[in-house]
Amino acid sequence: MRVALFTTCLAEALAPRSLQATVLVLEHFGVTPEVPAEQTCCGQPLLSNGLPEEAATLARRMCVIFRAFDAVVTPSGSCCAIVRERFADLFVHGSDDHRDALALAARTFELVEFLETQLRVAVPTTSAPSPECDPSMTCHDACHLRGIHRHGCTAPFLTAFGCRDVRPLPDMAQCCGFGGMFSTQFPEVSSALGQEKLAHVATTGASTLVVSDTGCGAHLAGLAHRQRADNNSAAAFRIISPAEALAHRLGLLAMESIA
Amino acid sequence: MNELIAPTLPYDMMPRARAAIADVHLQQFVGRATHLKDEQRKSVFGADFGHDDYELLRSVAATTKQQALDQLDVLLEQFIERAQAHGSIVHAAVDAAQACAIALSIAAQHEAKYAVKATRCVKSKSMLTEEIGLVDALTRAGIETVETDLGEFILQIDNDAPSHIVTPMIHKDRAAAARSFVRVLGSRYTEDPEELTAIARAHMRGLYRHAHIGVSGANFLLAEEGTAVICTNEGNFDLSVGGPPVHIMFVGIEKLLRGARDLAPFLKLLARSGTGQPLTVYTSFVNGPRRAGESNGPKELHIVLVDAGRTGILGSSKRELLRCIRCGACLNACPVYRKVGGHSYGSVYSGPIGAVLTPELNRGAARAEGLANYPDLPRASSLCGACLEACPVKIDIPKFLLHARAELRTRTLSPASESRALRLWRWLAQRPMLFRLAIRASRLHARMLGQNDGRHAWISNAPGPAAGWTQSRDLGIASAQPFRAWFVQHAAERDAPPKEAAR
């Protein structure tokens, strides 16, 4: 099986560790991912901001770049959902492009989903290499995972995967307020939602927040960093991707201390 | 009409949104109520149907309503014929002005028929009457019109406006109601809900008896039976239709169903979606005016079928929007609504459905003004999809938000600087070498400017399009090695034959 890593532009720019972790986790389970060099952006910012024709040109690129692969895996929930849910509608139904988009949608998976539903990986039999690698965690799933029926799946998977202390996040269903360019167009609304999310995270007392989308993670991390700059006593926790949580648990990647 | 739901156009939502976010009471009331209703909705559907049957029910309702819309012309004719056969008088109004004019002309005939001038009206809750500004029109004509839904009544005496489709005074609490009752009705101050209800009831019972005209909306029209179905929790509809000699019912043409045989899924969904109740307390079926030998009911029943922009939507790619049964579930589920409240939408319909419906209903004759008047509404969404998930008739609201954003872009109603930046992004994204260079350059630039804590370079004052980001958050650029560089190294090590074995 040829598997491609769909890196996403945002993760390349902001969260390279989540991509490293994805590669290491896949390799741990016997999959050797390739990284097609020409991939750039899937077009989500264009699609979400009223430029569907422009988005279609990038969607078409994606179909070409990933054509030779049996599966396309990404750690970013929302980019995955865009390919799955919205690509096909960018093209005339019945056209070759439309068929290609549907085919790509059928082969594209978010990492946790891929491990759970495609590879059906076994739970690691050994415990985490050190307690630090299996910290207290709580999960916030990217809202776009709703569309592919994977919203709320990360926490149960991590628990099933042998992470010992995964705590329920109150009101997980509510958006963190990121929303792509929404976060810069309506910063007050976006931040108010983000602060509410951070407050819920703080009530769990978990040391680690697992966020299944790079953008949501960057938004929450940026808010938390500003909060701590304004108020030293604000709760401190690290924000990582599910890929990193798994790589830590398997001892494939060293855990970073909380800043 | 109240400026809150009929503001000066074009409407800029940010001033009200900012005020709402800063209003601790509003945050508390709206946040608490929406979360509660949303939880109740989920738990009642889970308990009563389970996931699969709930999904099936939604699909059935979506298909049924869509099929009704697809043959609306036929159903309308059928409904009119059957309703007339029951003795109802059916009117058609193209727009708000005509709908109000019909009401006024009915009122004007009152004196000739009943030997008394129509000066008092009791009104049951109806979003459509808000839409057409009926209360103002009646009041201007000297007809004192009282809202009989408790929430709407409190808003009316406060000169306030509904901020939610189902729970209109979601932005207020009991204490506010208590103060208004003391002020307007002269009652004793109490926050006890039963006492407050009793005060309102004592006030209203007299009004029903002495009203000349009753006004209401309807939730469904059954074409095969010529029947209107009205769902309420307070019984105020039944009193407003039972007391006054004349009743006028205002109904949007999208409310038609084929007949009673199609009604069940909607009754199962409406109250559960809106308030988590299995059914509304009252589900009233109105077949026509009082018949010979009947002891109550209006002598005249007028049904005003209102278009007000609906056929325009029906003829567009957005006809799915007309499936909406006004349950309010998408408002309760929406993170943005929860933060900014209903009045921030500057329209009768707020929340996700309002964001897509308001510009469409306000397109006007030229079919162009709607988005120009409400350019913020489709943009003020994080596209989280909670609305679609909550919608009992599966309206793909996020999809329509995207369509509206595209129209804003083609009609240059969204900022040009944004369009330029996005098009530049597309240009770069088609050139992988340049694209990666640009990402690397901006990472380097950011790391030079930012405060480095070893893990990230943090920027707290970004220029240009990123300024909105750093207004309230920092931007963290990971200091880790760029992924591609790491991967090249990693793949080389991974794919190299083990040295021992090679020897």
Tab-separated table of N, CA, C and O in Angstrom, chain A residues 35-72:
chain	number	residue	atom	x	y	z
A	35	VAL	N	6.178	11.675	1.009
A	35	VAL	CA	5.763	13.077	1.095
A	35	VAL	C	5.898	13.722	-0.283
A	35	VAL	O	6.985	14.177	-0.652
A	36	PRO	N	4.844	13.696	-1.076
A	36	PRO	CA	4.940	14.308	-2.412
A	36	PRO	C	5.381	15.768	-2.291
A	36	PRO	O	4.760	16.546	-1.561
A	37	ALA	N	6.454	16.086	-2.998
A	37	ALA	CA	7.095	17.384	-2.789
A	37	ALA	C	6.262	18.558	-3.281
A	37	ALA	O	6.343	19.651	-2.741
A	38	GLU	N	5.447	18.330	-4.310
A	38	GLU	CA	4.749	19.458	-4.931
A	38	GLU	C	3.543	19.930	-4.144
A	38	GLU	O	2.919	20.935	-4.500
A	39	GLN	N	3.136	19.198	-3.088
A	39	GLN	CA	1.925	19.632	-2.375
A	39	GLN	C	2.134	20.976	-1.696
A	39	GLN	O	3.199	21.256	-1.162
A	40	THR	N	1.088	21.786	-1.744
A	40	THR	CA	1.164	23.110	-1.112
A	40	THR	C	-0.026	23.310	-0.182
A	40	THR	O	-0.004	22.881	0.951
A	41	CYS	N	-1.084	23.915	-0.726
A	41	CYS	CA	-2.274	24.204	0.073
A	41	CYS	C	-3.450	23.541	-0.616
A	41	CYS	O	-3.545	23.536	-1.840
A	42	CYS	N	-4.380	22.978	0.178
A	42	CYS	CA	-5.512	22.254	-0.407
A	42	CYS	C	-6.577	23.200	-0.943
A	42	CYS	O	-7.496	22.778	-1.633
A	43	GLY	N	-6.483	24.466	-0.593
A	43	GLY	CA	-7.458	25.426	-1.101
A	43	GLY	C	-8.531	25.818	-0.107
A	43	GLY	O	-9.407	26.622	-0.407
A	44	GLN	N	-8.446	25.259	1.097
A	44	GLN	CA	-9.490	25.563	2.085
A	44	GLN	C	-9.689	27.068	2.325
A	44	GLN	O	-10.823	27.531	2.381
A	45	PRO	N	-8.594	27.856	2.454
A	45	PRO	CA	-8.814	29.297	2.701
A	45	PRO	C	-9.589	29.967	1.560
A	45	PRO	O	-10.349	30.902	1.798
A	46	LEU	N	-9.398	29.481	0.355
A	46	LEU	CA	-10.095	30.062	-0.796
A	46	LEU	C	-11.555	29.639	-0.785
A	46	LEU	O	-12.464	30.457	-0.959
A	47	LEU	N	-11.758	28.354	-0.558
A	47	LEU	CA	-13.114	27.817	-0.538
A	47	LEU	C	-13.948	28.461	0.567
A	47	LEU	O	-15.099	28.839	0.366
A	48	SER	N	-13.330	28.606	1.741
A	48	SER	CA	-14.062	29.146	2.885
A	48	SER	C	-14.301	30.642	2.772
A	48	SER	O	-15.087	31.193	3.524
A	49	ASN	N	-13.596	31.275	1.873
A	49	ASN	CA	-13.715	32.726	1.789
A	49	ASN	C	-14.232	33.203	0.453
A	49	ASN	O	-13.873	34.288	-0.022
A	50	GLY	N	-15.050	32.375	-0.160
A	50	GLY	CA	-15.804	32.851	-1.307
A	50	GLY	C	-15.076	32.823	-2.630
A	50	GLY	O	-15.441	33.551	-3.542
A	51	LEU	N	-14.046	31.986	-2.757
A	51	LEU	CA	-13.369	31.879	-4.047
A	51	LEU	C	-13.357	30.413	-4.507
A	51	LEU	O	-12.294	29.786	-4.618
A	52	PRO	N	-14.531	29.861	-4.788
A	52	PRO	CA	-14.596	28.428	-5.127
A	52	PRO	C	-13.856	28.073	-6.409
A	52	PRO	O	-13.276	26.985	-6.500
A	53	GLU	N	-13.859	28.965	-7.396
A	53	GLU	CA	-13.161	28.623	-8.641
A	53	GLU	C	-11.661	28.550	-8.423
A	53	GLU	O	-10.979	27.656	-8.934
A	54	GLU	N	-11.157	29.501	-7.640
A	54	GLU	CA	-9.735	29.475	-7.300
A	54	GLU	C	-9.412	28.226	-6.479
A	54	GLU	O	-8.377	27.594	-6.669
A	55	ALA	N	-10.323	27.884	-5.558
A	55	ALA	CA	-10.129	26.680	-4.746
A	55	ALA	C	-10.089	25.440	-5.639
A	55	ALA	O	-9.313	24.514	-5.402
A	56	ALA	N	-10.910	25.459	-6.685
A	56	ALA	CA	-10.976	24.294	-7.570
A	56	ALA	C	-9.639	24.046	-8.262
A	56	ALA	O	-9.247	22.890	-8.472
A	57	THR	N	-8.910	25.110	-8.603
A	57	THR	CA	-7.607	24.896	-9.253
A	57	THR	C	-6.653	24.173	-8.303
A	57	THR	O	-5.880	23.308	-8.721
A	58	LEU	N	-6.737	24.522	-7.006
A	58	LEU	CA	-5.863	23.842	-6.044
A	58	LEU	C	-6.366	22.425	-5.747
A	58	LEU	O	-5.558	21.509	-5.548
A	59	ALA	N	-7.675	22.261	-5.754
A	59	ALA	CA	-8.227	20.913	-5.546
A	59	ALA	C	-7.776	19.981	-6.672
A	59	ALA	O	-7.427	18.827	-6.447
A	60	ARG	N	-7.782	20.514	-7.886
A	60	ARG	CA	-7.361	19.715	-9.046
A	60	ARG	C	-5.894	19.307	-8.877
A	60	ARG	O	-5.519	18.166	-9.162
A	61	ARG	N	-5.059	20.231	-8.405
A	61	ARG	CA	-3.642	19.908	-8.139
A	61	ARG	C	-3.539	18.748	-7.158
A	61	ARG	O	-2.747	17.826	-7.329
A	62	MET	N	-4.339	18.851	-6.090
A	62	MET	CA	-4.315	17.810	-5.056
A	62	MET	C	-4.638	16.445	-5.659
A	62	MET	O	-3.986	15.443	-5.348
A	63	CYS	N	-5.644	16.411	-6.524
A	63	CYS	CA	-6.047	15.140	-7.143
A	63	CYS	C	-4.888	14.555	-7.948
A	63	CYS	O	-4.651	13.345	-7.934
A	64	VAL	N	-4.167	15.410	-8.658
A	64	VAL	CA	-3.045	14.954	-9.484
A	64	VAL	C	-1.901	14.469	-8.598
A	64	VAL	O	-1.357	13.378	-8.788
A	65	ILE	N	-1.563	15.272	-7.614
A	65	ILE	CA	-0.409	14.969	-6.762
A	65	ILE	C	-0.590	13.657	-6.011
A	65	ILE	O	0.361	12.881	-5.845
A	66	PHE	N	-1.828	13.399	-5.580
A	66	PHE	CA	-2.053	12.198	-4.777
A	66	PHE	C	-2.649	11.035	-5.571
A	66	PHE	O	-3.081	10.041	-4.999
A	67	ARG	N	-2.651	11.169	-6.902
A	67	ARG	CA	-3.322	10.162	-7.729
A	67	ARG	C	-2.731	8.767	-7.534
A	67	ARG	O	-3.450	7.782	-7.474
A	68	ALA	N	-1.402	8.682	-7.401
A	68	ALA	CA	-0.749	7.364	-7.394
A	68	ALA	C	-0.839	6.650	-6.052
A	68	ALA	O	-0.359	5.532	-5.917
A	69	PHE	N	-1.463	7.290	-5.064
A	69	PHE	CA	-1.428	6.703	-3.724
A	69	PHE	C	-2.716	5.975	-3.370
A	69	PHE	O	-3.798	6.360	-3.784
A	70	ASP	N	-2.553	4.933	-2.554
A	70	ASP	CA	-3.726	4.173	-2.117
A	70	ASP	C	-4.436	4.862	-0.956
A	70	ASP	O	-5.630	4.696	-0.768
A	71	ALA	N	-3.645	5.593	-0.179
A	71	ALA	CA	-4.245	6.319	0.940
A	71	ALA	C	-3.487	7.622	1.152
A	71	ALA	O	-2.281	7.697	0.914
A	72	VAL	N	-4.205	8.653	1.562
A	72	VAL	CA	-3.625	9.964	1.840
A	72	VAL	C	-3.969	10.289	3.284
A	72	VAL	O	-5.145	10.311	3.653
